[in-house]
Coordinates of C-alpha atoms and ligand atoms in Angstrom, one line a residue:
M52 CA 46.9 42.3 -9.6
D53 CA 45.5 39.4 -7.6
M54 CA 42.3 38.2 -9.2
T55 CA 41.8 35.0 -7.2
T56 CA 39.3 36.3 -4.7
D57 CA 37.3 38.2 -7.4
T58 CA 37.1 35.4 -9.9
K59 CA 36.8 32.4 -7.6
L60 CA 33.7 30.6 -8.8
E61 CA 31.2 29.3 -6.3
V62 CA 30.9 25.6 -6.9
T63 CA 28.4 23.0 -6.2
D64 CA 28.7 19.2 -6.5
G65 CA 26.7 16.1 -7.3
F66 CA 25.6 15.6 -3.7
H67 CA 24.1 19.1 -3.4
L68 CA 22.5 19.0 -6.9
V69 CA 20.6 15.8 -6.0
I70 CA 19.4 17.4 -2.7
D71 CA 18.5 20.7 -4.4
A72 CA 16.7 18.9 -7.2
L73 CA 14.5 16.9 -4.8
K74 CA 13.8 20.0 -2.6
L75 CA 13.0 22.1 -5.6
N76 CA 10.2 19.6 -6.3
G77 CA 8.8 19.7 -2.9
I78 CA 10.3 16.4 -1.7
D79 CA 11.3 16.8 2.0
T80 CA 11.8 13.3 3.2
I81 CA 14.3 10.5 2.4
F82 CA 13.9 6.9 3.6
G83 CA 17.1 5.1 3.4
L84 CA 20.2 3.3 4.8
P85 CA 23.7 4.9 4.6
G86 CA 26.9 3.4 3.3
I87 CA 29.3 3.9 0.4
P88 CA 28.7 5.9 -1.7
I89 CA 25.7 7.7 -0.3
T90 CA 26.6 8.2 3.4
D91 CA 27.5 11.8 2.9
L92 CA 24.4 12.3 0.8
T93 CA 22.3 11.3 3.8
R94 CA 24.3 13.7 6.1
M95 CA 24.1 16.6 3.7
A96 CA 20.4 16.1 3.1
Q97 CA 19.8 16.3 6.8
A98 CA 22.1 19.4 7.0
E99 CA 20.0 20.9 4.2
G100 CA 16.8 20.5 6.2
M101 CA 15.4 17.3 4.7
R102 CA 14.0 14.6 7.0
V103 CA 16.2 11.6 6.6
I104 CA 14.8 8.4 8.2
S105 CA 17.3 5.7 8.5
F106 CA 16.3 2.1 8.6
R107 CA 17.9 -1.2 9.5
H108 CA 17.1 -2.9 6.2
E109 CA 16.6 -1.3 2.8
Q110 CA 13.4 -3.3 2.0
N111 CA 11.7 -1.5 4.9
A112 CA 13.0 1.9 3.8
G113 CA 11.7 1.0 0.3
N114 CA 8.3 0.0 1.7
A115 CA 8.2 3.2 3.6
A116 CA 8.9 5.3 0.5
A117 CA 6.2 3.4 -1.5
I118 CA 3.4 4.0 1.0
A119 CA 4.5 7.6 1.5
G120 CA 3.9 7.9 -2.2
F121 CA 0.5 6.3 -1.9
M122 CA -0.5 8.7 0.9
T123 CA 0.8 11.9 -0.6
Q124 CA 0.7 11.5 -4.4
K125 CA 4.4 12.6 -4.4
P126 CA 7.0 10.0 -5.1
G127 CA 8.4 8.5 -1.9
I128 CA 12.2 8.4 -2.0
C129 CA 14.3 5.4 -0.9
L130 CA 18.1 5.8 -0.9
T131 CA 20.4 2.8 -0.8
V132 CA 24.0 1.8 -1.4
S133 CA 25.1 -0.3 -4.4
A134 CA 24.5 -4.0 -5.3
P135 CA 23.2 -5.6 -2.0
G136 CA 21.5 -2.4 -0.7
F137 CA 20.0 -1.9 -4.2
L138 CA 18.7 -5.4 -4.3
N139 CA 17.3 -5.1 -0.8
G140 CA 15.4 -2.1 -2.0
L141 CA 14.3 -3.6 -5.3
T142 CA 11.5 -5.9 -3.8
A143 CA 9.9 -2.8 -2.4
L144 CA 10.3 -1.0 -5.8
T145 CA 8.7 -3.8 -7.7
N146 CA 5.9 -4.2 -5.1
A147 CA 5.2 -0.4 -5.4
T148 CA 5.0 -0.8 -9.2
T149 CA 2.6 -3.7 -8.8
N150 CA 0.4 -1.7 -6.5
C151 CA 0.6 1.5 -8.6
F152 CA 2.3 3.4 -5.8
P153 CA 4.7 6.2 -6.9
M154 CA 8.3 5.9 -5.5
I155 CA 11.8 6.5 -6.6
L156 CA 14.6 4.1 -5.6
I157 CA 17.9 6.0 -5.7
S158 CA 20.9 3.8 -5.4
G159 CA 24.5 4.7 -5.5
S160 CA 26.5 2.5 -7.9
S161 CA 30.1 1.5 -8.6
E162 CA 32.4 2.8 -11.3
R163 CA 30.9 2.3 -14.7
E164 CA 34.2 1.5 -16.4
I165 CA 34.9 -1.3 -13.9
V166 CA 31.3 -2.6 -13.8
D167 CA 31.0 -2.9 -17.5
L168 CA 34.3 -4.7 -17.9
Q169 CA 33.2 -6.9 -14.9
Q170 CA 36.5 -6.2 -13.2
G171 CA 35.2 -6.8 -9.7
D172 CA 34.6 -3.4 -8.1
Y173 CA 33.4 -3.0 -4.6
E174 CA 29.7 -3.9 -4.7
E175 CA 29.8 -4.3 -8.4
M176 CA 26.5 -4.8 -10.3
D177 CA 24.8 -3.5 -13.4
Q178 CA 21.9 -2.2 -11.4
L179 CA 20.2 -0.2 -14.2
A180 CA 19.8 -3.4 -16.3
I181 CA 18.5 -5.4 -13.4
A182 CA 16.0 -2.7 -12.3
K183 CA 14.6 -2.0 -15.8
P184 CA 12.2 -5.0 -16.2
L185 CA 11.1 -4.7 -12.5
C186 CA 9.8 -1.2 -12.4
K187 CA 8.0 1.4 -14.4
A188 CA 11.0 3.3 -15.6
A189 CA 14.8 3.4 -14.9
F190 CA 17.4 6.1 -15.5
R191 CA 21.1 6.7 -14.9
V192 CA 22.8 10.0 -14.6
L193 CA 26.5 10.2 -15.5
H194 CA 27.2 13.9 -15.2
A195 CA 26.4 16.5 -12.6
E196 CA 24.7 18.8 -15.2
D197 CA 22.2 16.1 -15.9
I198 CA 21.0 15.6 -12.4
G199 CA 18.1 18.0 -12.8
V200 CA 16.9 16.2 -15.9
G201 CA 17.3 12.8 -14.2
V202 CA 15.3 13.8 -11.1
A203 CA 12.6 15.5 -13.2
R204 CA 12.2 12.4 -15.4
A205 CA 12.1 10.1 -12.4
I206 CA 9.4 12.3 -10.8
R207 CA 7.2 12.4 -14.0
A208 CA 7.6 8.7 -14.6
A209 CA 6.6 7.9 -11.0
V210 CA 3.4 10.0 -10.7
S211 CA 2.0 10.5 -14.2
G212 CA -0.5 8.1 -15.7
R213 CA -0.6 4.9 -13.7
P214 CA 1.8 5.6 -10.8
G215 CA 4.6 3.2 -10.2
G216 CA 8.2 2.7 -9.1
V217 CA 11.2 4.4 -10.8
Y218 CA 14.8 3.5 -10.4
L219 CA 17.5 6.2 -10.5
D220 CA 21.1 5.1 -10.8
L221 CA 23.7 7.5 -9.4
P222 CA 27.3 6.3 -9.8
A223 CA 29.7 7.2 -7.0
K224 CA 31.8 9.4 -9.2
L225 CA 28.8 11.7 -9.9
F226 CA 28.5 12.8 -6.3
A227 CA 31.9 14.4 -6.1
E228 CA 31.7 16.0 -9.6
T229 CA 31.7 19.7 -9.2
M230 CA 30.3 22.5 -11.4
D231 CA 29.7 26.2 -11.2
A232 CA 27.0 26.8 -8.7
E233 CA 25.0 29.2 -10.8
A234 CA 25.1 26.9 -13.8
G235 CA 24.1 24.0 -11.5
K236 CA 21.1 25.9 -10.2
K237 CA 20.0 26.7 -13.7
S238 CA 20.3 23.0 -14.6
L239 CA 17.6 22.0 -12.2
I240 CA 14.0 21.5 -13.2
K241 CA 11.0 22.2 -11.1
V242 CA 8.5 19.8 -12.7
V243 CA 5.4 21.6 -14.0
D244 CA 2.2 19.5 -13.6
P245 CA 3.9 16.2 -12.9
A246 CA 0.6 14.2 -12.9
P247 CA -1.5 15.9 -15.6
R248 CA -5.2 15.4 -15.3
Q249 CA -6.5 13.1 -17.9
I250 CA -10.0 14.1 -18.9
P251 CA -12.3 11.2 -20.1
A252 CA -13.9 11.4 -23.5
E253 CA -17.6 12.5 -23.4
D254 CA -18.8 9.5 -25.3
A255 CA -17.1 7.1 -22.9
V256 CA -18.8 8.8 -20.0
Q257 CA -22.2 8.7 -21.8
R258 CA -21.8 5.0 -22.5
A259 CA -21.1 4.3 -18.8
V260 CA -24.1 6.4 -17.7
E261 CA -26.4 4.6 -20.2
L262 CA -25.3 1.2 -18.8
L263 CA -25.8 2.3 -15.2
K264 CA -29.2 3.7 -16.1
G265 CA -30.4 0.4 -17.5
A266 CA -29.1 -1.6 -14.6
K267 CA -31.5 -3.6 -12.3
R268 CA -28.8 -4.7 -9.9
P269 CA -25.9 -2.2 -10.2
L270 CA -22.8 -2.4 -8.0
I271 CA -19.7 -0.1 -7.6
V272 CA -16.4 -1.6 -6.6
L273 CA -13.9 0.9 -5.1
G274 CA -10.2 0.0 -5.4
K275 CA -7.1 1.5 -4.0
G276 CA -6.7 3.6 -7.1
A277 CA -9.8 5.5 -5.9
A278 CA -8.2 6.0 -2.5
Y279 CA -5.0 7.2 -4.2
A280 CA -6.8 9.7 -6.4
Q281 CA -7.9 11.8 -3.4
A282 CA -11.3 12.6 -5.0
D283 CA -13.1 11.6 -1.8
A284 CA -15.9 14.1 -1.9
D285 CA -16.9 13.5 -5.5
I286 CA -16.8 9.7 -5.1
R287 CA -19.0 9.9 -2.1
A288 CA -21.4 12.3 -3.9
F289 CA -21.5 10.0 -6.9
I290 CA -22.3 6.9 -4.8
E291 CA -24.9 8.8 -2.7
K292 CA -26.6 10.5 -5.7
T293 CA -26.9 7.3 -7.7
G294 CA -27.9 5.2 -4.6
I295 CA -25.8 2.3 -5.9
P296 CA -24.4 -0.2 -3.4
Y297 CA -20.7 -0.4 -3.3
L298 CA -17.9 -2.7 -2.2
P299 CA -14.6 -1.4 -1.0
M300 CA -11.5 -3.3 -1.8
S301 CA -9.1 -3.6 1.2
M302 CA -7.2 -0.3 0.9
A303 CA -10.4 1.5 -0.3
K304 CA -12.1 0.8 3.0
G305 CA -12.9 4.1 4.7
L306 CA -13.2 6.1 1.5
L307 CA -16.8 6.1 2.7
P308 CA -17.2 5.0 6.2
D309 CA -17.6 1.2 6.4
T310 CA -20.8 1.8 8.4
H311 CA -22.4 3.6 5.4
E312 CA -25.8 2.2 4.6
Q313 CA -24.8 1.7 0.9
S314 CA -21.8 -0.5 1.8
A315 CA -22.4 -4.0 0.6
A316 CA -19.2 -5.3 2.2
A317 CA -21.0 -7.6 4.6
A318 CA -23.0 -9.1 1.6
R319 CA -20.0 -9.5 -0.7
S320 CA -20.7 -13.1 -1.7
Y321 CA -24.3 -12.2 -2.5
V322 CA -23.7 -9.0 -4.5
L323 CA -20.9 -10.2 -6.8
P324 CA -22.8 -13.1 -8.4
Q325 CA -26.1 -11.2 -8.4
A326 CA -25.0 -7.8 -9.8
D327 CA -25.9 -7.1 -13.5
V328 CA -23.8 -4.0 -14.1
V329 CA -20.5 -3.5 -12.1
M330 CA -18.6 -0.2 -12.1
L331 CA -15.0 -0.6 -11.1
I332 CA -13.4 2.6 -9.9
G333 CA -9.6 2.2 -9.6
A334 CA -9.8 -1.5 -9.1
R335 CA -8.4 -4.2 -11.4
L336 CA -10.1 -7.5 -12.1
N337 CA -7.2 -9.5 -10.9
W338 CA -7.1 -12.5 -8.5
L339 CA -8.5 -10.3 -5.7
L340 CA -11.8 -10.1 -7.7
S341 CA -11.5 -13.7 -9.0
H342 CA -10.6 -12.2 -12.5
G343 CA -14.2 -11.1 -13.0
K344 CA -15.5 -14.6 -13.6
G345 CA -16.1 -18.0 -12.2
K346 CA -18.3 -19.0 -9.3
T347 CA -17.6 -15.9 -7.3
W348 CA -19.4 -14.0 -10.1
G349 CA -22.1 -16.6 -10.6
G350 CA -20.4 -18.4 -13.5
K351 CA -21.3 -22.0 -13.7
D352 CA -17.7 -23.2 -13.3
H353 CA -14.5 -21.6 -12.2
K354 CA -13.8 -20.1 -15.7
A355 CA -17.3 -19.1 -16.8
W356 CA -18.4 -15.5 -17.2
G357 CA -21.2 -14.6 -14.8
G358 CA -23.0 -12.4 -17.2
Q359 CA -22.2 -9.1 -15.7
K360 CA -21.6 -6.0 -17.8
F361 CA -18.6 -4.0 -16.6
I362 CA -17.8 -0.3 -16.5
Q363 CA -14.1 0.4 -15.6
I364 CA -12.7 3.8 -14.6
D365 CA -8.9 3.7 -14.8
I366 CA -6.1 5.9 -15.9
S367 CA -4.4 3.1 -17.8
P368 CA -5.9 2.7 -21.3
Q369 CA -4.6 -0.9 -21.4
E370 CA -6.3 -2.2 -18.3
A371 CA -9.8 -2.8 -19.9
D372 CA -10.4 -6.4 -21.2
S373 CA -7.5 -7.8 -19.3
N374 CA -9.7 -10.5 -17.8
V375 CA -13.2 -10.2 -19.1
R376 CA -14.9 -7.8 -21.6
I377 CA -15.3 -4.3 -20.4
D378 CA -18.4 -2.9 -21.9
A379 CA -17.7 0.7 -21.0
P380 CA -14.1 1.7 -20.3
V381 CA -13.7 5.2 -19.0
V382 CA -10.1 6.2 -19.3
G383 CA -8.9 9.1 -17.3
D384 CA -7.9 10.2 -13.8
I385 CA -10.5 9.2 -11.2
G386 CA -11.1 12.8 -10.1
S387 CA -11.9 13.9 -13.6
C388 CA -13.9 10.8 -14.5
V389 CA -16.1 10.9 -11.4
S390 CA -16.8 14.6 -11.7
A391 CA -17.7 14.1 -15.4
L392 CA -20.0 11.2 -14.4
L393 CA -21.6 13.4 -11.7
A394 CA -22.2 16.1 -14.3
A395 CA -23.6 13.6 -16.7
I396 CA -26.1 12.0 -14.3
D397 CA -27.2 15.5 -13.3
S398 CA -27.7 16.6 -16.9
T399 CA -29.3 13.4 -18.3
A400 CA -31.5 12.7 -15.4
G401 CA -31.8 16.1 -13.9
S402 CA -32.5 15.6 -10.2
N403 CA -34.6 12.6 -11.1
W404 CA -31.8 10.0 -11.3
V405 CA -33.7 6.8 -10.6
K406 CA -32.1 4.9 -7.7
P407 CA -31.6 1.1 -8.1
P408 CA -34.8 -1.0 -7.7
A409 CA -35.9 -1.5 -4.1
E410 CA -35.8 -5.3 -4.4
W411 CA -32.1 -5.1 -5.0
L412 CA -31.4 -2.8 -2.1
T413 CA -33.6 -4.7 0.4
A414 CA -32.2 -8.1 -0.7
I415 CA -28.7 -6.7 0.0
A416 CA -29.8 -5.1 3.3
E417 CA -31.3 -8.4 4.5
R418 CA -28.1 -10.4 3.8
K419 CA -26.0 -7.7 5.3
N420 CA -27.9 -7.4 8.5
K421 CA -28.0 -11.1 9.0
N422 CA -24.2 -11.3 8.5
I423 CA -23.6 -8.4 10.8
A424 CA -25.7 -9.8 13.5
K425 CA -24.0 -13.2 13.2
M426 CA -20.6 -11.4 13.4
A427 CA -21.7 -9.4 16.5
D428 CA -22.4 -12.7 18.3
T429 CA -19.0 -14.1 17.4
L430 CA -17.3 -10.9 18.5
A431 CA -19.0 -10.8 21.9
K432 CA -17.6 -14.2 22.9
V433 CA -14.6 -14.2 25.2
P434 CA -12.8 -17.6 24.6
K435 CA -9.7 -18.5 26.5
P436 CA -7.1 -18.2 25.0
M437 CA -8.1 -15.3 22.8
N438 CA -8.9 -16.0 19.2
F439 CA -8.7 -13.6 16.2
H440 CA -12.3 -12.5 16.8
S441 CA -12.1 -11.7 20.4
A442 CA -8.8 -9.8 19.9
L443 CA -10.1 -7.9 16.8
N444 CA -13.3 -6.9 18.7
V445 CA -10.9 -4.8 20.8
V446 CA -9.1 -3.4 17.7
R447 CA -12.4 -2.6 16.2
D448 CA -13.4 -0.4 19.2
I449 CA -10.0 1.3 19.3
I450 CA -10.3 2.3 15.6
K451 CA -13.9 3.4 16.1
A452 CA -12.7 5.7 19.0
N453 CA -9.7 6.9 16.9
P454 CA -10.8 7.1 13.3
E455 CA -7.8 9.2 12.3
A456 CA -5.4 6.4 13.3
I457 CA -3.8 4.6 10.4
L458 CA -4.1 0.9 10.4
V459 CA -1.3 -1.2 9.0
N460 CA -2.1 -4.9 8.5
E461 CA -0.3 -8.0 7.4
G462 CA -0.5 -11.8 8.0
A463 CA -2.8 -14.4 6.6
N464 CA -5.6 -14.9 9.2
A465 CA -4.5 -11.7 11.0
L466 CA -5.0 -9.9 7.6
D467 CA -8.3 -11.5 6.5
F468 CA -10.1 -11.2 9.9
T469 CA -8.9 -7.6 10.4
R470 CA -10.1 -6.6 7.0
S471 CA -13.5 -8.0 7.6
I472 CA -13.9 -7.1 11.3
V473 CA -12.3 -3.7 11.7
D474 CA -14.4 -0.9 10.2
M475 CA -12.6 2.1 8.8
Y476 CA -14.1 5.6 8.8
K477 CA -11.7 7.8 6.8
P478 CA -9.9 7.5 3.4
R479 CA -6.4 6.1 3.2
K480 CA -6.3 4.9 6.8
R481 CA -5.9 1.2 5.9
L482 CA -2.5 0.2 4.5
D483 CA -1.8 -3.5 3.8
V484 CA -0.2 -6.2 1.8
G485 CA -1.9 -5.1 -1.4
T486 CA -1.9 -6.8 -4.8
W487 CA 0.8 -9.3 -4.1
G488 CA -0.2 -10.2 -0.6
I489 CA 3.4 -9.6 0.3
M490 CA 4.6 -10.1 3.9
G491 CA 7.2 -7.6 5.2
I492 CA 5.5 -4.3 4.6
G493 CA 4.5 -3.9 8.2
M494 CA 7.2 -1.8 10.0
G495 CA 8.2 0.2 6.8
F496 CA 4.6 1.2 6.3
A497 CA 4.1 2.0 10.0
V498 CA 7.2 4.2 10.1
A499 CA 6.2 6.1 7.0
A500 CA 2.6 6.4 8.1
A501 CA 3.7 8.0 11.3
V502 CA 6.3 10.2 9.7
V503 CA 3.9 11.4 6.9
S504 CA 0.8 11.9 9.0
G505 CA 2.3 12.8 12.4
G506 CA -0.5 10.8 13.9
Q507 CA -1.2 7.5 15.6
V508 CA -0.4 4.2 13.7
I509 CA -1.7 0.8 14.8
A510 CA -0.1 -2.2 13.1
I511 CA -1.9 -5.5 13.3
E512 CA 0.6 -8.2 12.5
G513 CA 0.7 -11.9 12.2
D514 CA 3.7 -13.3 14.2
S515 CA 5.2 -14.6 10.9
A516 CA 4.4 -11.3 9.1
F517 CA 6.0 -9.3 11.8
G518 CA 9.2 -11.2 11.6
F519 CA 10.0 -9.9 8.1
S520 CA 10.5 -6.3 9.3
G521 CA 10.6 -6.7 13.1
M522 CA 14.0 -5.1 13.6
E523 CA 12.5 -1.8 12.7
V524 CA 11.0 -1.5 16.2
E525 CA 14.4 0.0 16.9
T526 CA 13.7 2.6 14.2
I527 CA 10.3 3.3 15.7
C528 CA 11.9 3.9 19.1
R529 CA 14.8 5.9 17.7
Y530 CA 12.4 8.4 16.1
N531 CA 10.0 8.1 19.0
L532 CA 7.0 7.4 16.6
P533 CA 3.4 6.9 17.9
V534 CA 3.2 3.4 16.6
C535 CA 1.4 0.6 18.4
V536 CA 2.3 -2.8 17.0
V537 CA 0.1 -5.7 18.0
V538 CA 1.6 -9.1 17.2
F539 CA -1.1 -11.7 16.9
N540 CA 1.0 -14.5 18.3
N541 CA -0.3 -18.0 17.4
N542 CA 3.1 -19.7 17.4
G543 CA 3.6 -19.9 13.7
V544 CA 2.7 -19.3 10.1
Y545 CA -1.2 -19.6 9.9
R546 CA -1.3 -21.4 13.2
G547 CA 1.1 -23.2 15.6
T548 CA -0.1 -26.8 15.7
D549 CA 1.6 -28.5 12.8
V550 CA 3.9 -31.5 13.7
N551 CA 6.9 -33.0 12.0
P552 CA 5.4 -36.2 10.5
T553 CA 8.7 -38.1 10.9
G554 CA 8.8 -37.5 14.7
G555 CA 12.2 -36.0 14.2
S556 CA 13.5 -33.2 16.5
D557 CA 13.0 -30.4 13.9
V558 CA 9.6 -28.7 14.4
A559 CA 7.2 -28.5 11.4
P560 CA 8.1 -25.8 8.8
T561 CA 5.2 -23.5 9.8
V562 CA 5.9 -23.6 13.6
F563 CA 7.8 -21.1 15.6
V564 CA 9.2 -21.0 19.2
K565 CA 6.2 -21.5 21.4
N566 CA 5.1 -18.7 23.7
A567 CA 7.6 -16.3 22.3
R568 CA 7.7 -12.8 23.9
Y569 CA 7.8 -10.3 21.0
D570 CA 7.0 -7.6 23.6
K571 CA 10.6 -7.9 24.9
L572 CA 11.9 -6.7 21.6
M573 CA 10.3 -3.4 22.2
D574 CA 11.7 -3.3 25.8
A575 CA 15.2 -3.7 24.4
F576 CA 15.0 -0.3 22.7
G577 CA 13.2 1.6 25.4
G578 CA 9.7 1.4 24.1
V579 CA 6.7 -0.1 25.9
G580 CA 6.3 -3.9 25.7
V581 CA 3.1 -5.5 26.9
H582 CA 2.2 -9.2 27.1
A583 CA -1.6 -9.5 26.7
T584 CA -3.5 -12.8 27.1
T585 CA -7.1 -11.4 27.4
P586 CA -9.2 -8.9 25.5
A587 CA -9.2 -6.7 28.6
E588 CA -5.4 -6.7 28.8
L589 CA -5.2 -5.9 25.1
R590 CA -7.7 -3.1 25.4
R591 CA -6.0 -1.5 28.3
A592 CA -2.6 -1.7 26.5
M593 CA -3.9 -0.3 23.2
E594 CA -5.7 2.6 25.0
E595 CA -2.6 3.4 26.9
A596 CA -0.5 3.3 23.7
V597 CA -2.9 5.7 21.9
R598 CA -3.0 8.0 25.0
S599 CA 0.7 8.1 25.5
R600 CA 1.7 8.0 21.8
K601 CA 4.7 6.0 23.0
P602 CA 6.3 3.3 20.8
T603 CA 4.4 0.1 22.0
L604 CA 4.5 -3.6 21.1
I605 CA 1.7 -5.8 22.4
N606 CA 2.3 -9.5 22.3
A607 CA -1.3 -10.6 21.9
V608 CA -1.5 -14.3 22.7
I609 CA -3.9 -16.0 20.2
D610 CA -5.1 -19.6 20.4
E611 CA -2.6 -21.6 18.3
T612 CA -5.4 -23.7 16.8
A613 CA -7.4 -20.6 15.7
G614 CA -6.0 -19.9 12.2
T615 CA -6.7 -21.6 8.9
E616 CA -4.2 -22.5 6.2
S617 CA -3.4 -19.4 4.1
G618 CA -6.3 -17.5 5.8
R619 CA -9.0 -17.0 3.3
I620 CA -7.1 -18.0 0.2
T621 CA -6.6 -21.7 1.1
S622 CA -8.1 -22.6 -2.4
L623 CA -5.0 -21.1 -4.1
N624 CA -2.7 -23.8 -2.5
P625 CA -1.6 -26.3 -5.2
S626 CA -2.7 -29.2 -3.1
A627 CA -6.2 -27.8 -2.9
K628 CA -6.2 -27.6 -6.7
K629 CA -5.1 -31.2 -7.2
K630 CA -7.5 -32.9 -9.5
Ligands
ADP247 P1 -7.4 -2.9 -5.6 O1 -6.2 -3.8 -5.3 O2 -7.8 -2.1 -4.5 O3 -8.5 -3.6 -6.3 P2 -5.8 -2.2 -7.9 O4 -4.4 -1.9 -7.4 O5 -6.0 -3.5 -8.5 O6 -6.8 -1.9 -6.7 O7 -6.2 -1.1 -9.0 C1 -5.9 0.2 -8.9 C2 -6.1 0.8 -10.3 O8 -6.3 2.2 -10.1 C3 -5.0 0.6 -11.3 O9 -5.5 -0.1 -12.4 C4 -4.5 2.0 -11.6 O10 -4.2 2.1 -13.0 C5 -5.7 2.8 -11.2 N1 -5.3 4.2 -10.8 C6 -4.4 4.5 -9.9 N2 -4.4 5.9 -9.7 C7 -5.4 6.3 -10.5 C8 -5.9 7.6 -10.8 N3 -5.5 8.7 -10.2 N4 -6.9 7.7 -11.7 C9 -7.4 6.7 -12.3 N5 -7.0 5.4 -12.1 C10 -6.0 5.3 -11.2
TZD248 N1 6.9 -14.5 1.8 C1 6.4 -13.3 1.3 C2 7.4 -12.2 1.0 N2 5.1 -13.0 1.2 C3 4.2 -14.1 1.5 N3 2.9 -13.7 1.3 C4 4.7 -15.3 2.0 C5 6.0 -15.4 2.1 C6 3.7 -16.4 2.3 N4 2.9 -16.1 3.4 C7 1.6 -15.6 3.3 O1 1.0 -15.5 2.2 S1 0.9 -15.3 4.8 C8 2.3 -15.7 5.6 C9 3.3 -16.1 4.8 C10 4.6 -16.5 5.2 C11 2.3 -15.5 7.1 C12 1.1 -16.0 7.8 O2 1.3 -16.2 9.2 P1 1.2 -15.0 10.2 O3 -0.4 -14.8 10.2 O4 1.6 -15.5 11.5 O5 1.7 -13.7 9.7 P2 -1.6 -15.7 10.8 O6 -2.5 -14.8 11.4 O7 -1.0 -16.7 11.8 O8 -2.2 -16.4 9.6

């Protein structure tokens, strides 16, 4: 009797198990770049209905995955080849970890036997060992039956607790390994509750409420952790109920509209030194907040404590006291913490929660209104050539008219001025260089923002910043994404006026080709390129980009003398620190 047809087992392989494991966990998009050994994985993933977005450089695919993770609370997936592809993706993985964005870098790798004996395999590298110190967790899967566990562990590690980057090493051999399809299916894990809520302790919540109650000049600082947490309604309710003024960190802008009357953003340099109790919600006291001390905070010199008491809401139990004493740490996820705080102020104070003293609020309002009026004057000017302000006045209007648009932003002056001038109205609509102030996130973030949201993206880019990921305009055209890139072209890094002091023929290190036409890059791939030298031209081009949703690159010519060294962080340059 011929049994072959009856008993022939249905088989699956490593390729399909990886795809099935991701899909089982609701992951529907891969950002990557094909090549040995993962080319077929990209093809099969697409064939199995996943969205596979191919980039021109892995760092941009990695940045896309990272910001997709921030936007969705699901780990963004970046897929690369071995050694060089892996290393290209690694910067993004480490940046994601630094910023607390959940992502998984999956890289194919060479044969273990050859790598470990250092026999010189194609693209040989001990990737797991290299990734380990640079991300939150790193795993390798050696057998097809372990793919389910590997993917599950990677997902949990990326999104639970403080989110971060995870590396998953998949050796070439694994993909071709076959196993019984039924057993394969059973080996996969649908992760239950991947980012468990972490409820804060009652006494910690009480301690925080007591501190707030006693405050004369309270202040709330919202960080990108608060934006990530997607607890928007409770955060807004807490701020409005308590009446406490707040400062949004860059990527927390729009969590409440920047035009909210309690926003103290336009009075930042007044409120930081003056506040007596500061509540940090998903924001670290790192360099971006001058480490919670020094002159920014009213300390008498650059190291001195300003006298503030701090409350810190954070999911990481190790964050408190990292820079100054935290008087009331509240450890838990922001959603749970803020709802517990809301309940506590309701029950301790009933509906009689006493809002902050009027002197504090009026003092802030005075500073704020003065600064806003001053800014309005500056923005109304129309200098020739354009400067950052006159160009950003246009961007500000465009975002106001299109509050759902996602704003990606990098550069030095192009970053600092955009952050302070362009108001955001909705949560998680501002994506930028984050904790490291890293250049090169621009096009990766823009692609992911468009893919994840399906909506309009506007990228405001310094000309130097744009160069780090500029080739991805081809990717933007290839997927026909509604991305409008505006290059603030001032002929160089920070500005375009430096000269070579030797008089030699090399230009200064910060200077680029004068009058470059970045718009022609977009023309090359069939998108819309526009050269804009006035605010009116810029406005027309941006309006048309938003209306048409066509890939657009506007070369906005900015006065090459307009920028300052390092934007607003000139003081961090070693020569500025020379004693
Ligand atoms: P910013 O740069 O905006 O000041 P940071 O990146 O320094 O913000 O801080 C974000 C903080 O938010 C991190 O300390 C991180 O642990 C925390 N965090 C991230 N997600 C959550 C969450 N869901 N619940 C609580 N804390 C979170
Ligand atoms: N490399 C990386 C990866 N990150 C960095 N932050 C830098 C270099 C240093 N750097 C900055 O901090 S801002 C910047 C660089 C090179 C570019 C500033 O020039 P720009 O913007 O043209 O992008 P402005 O508007 O002219 O200042």
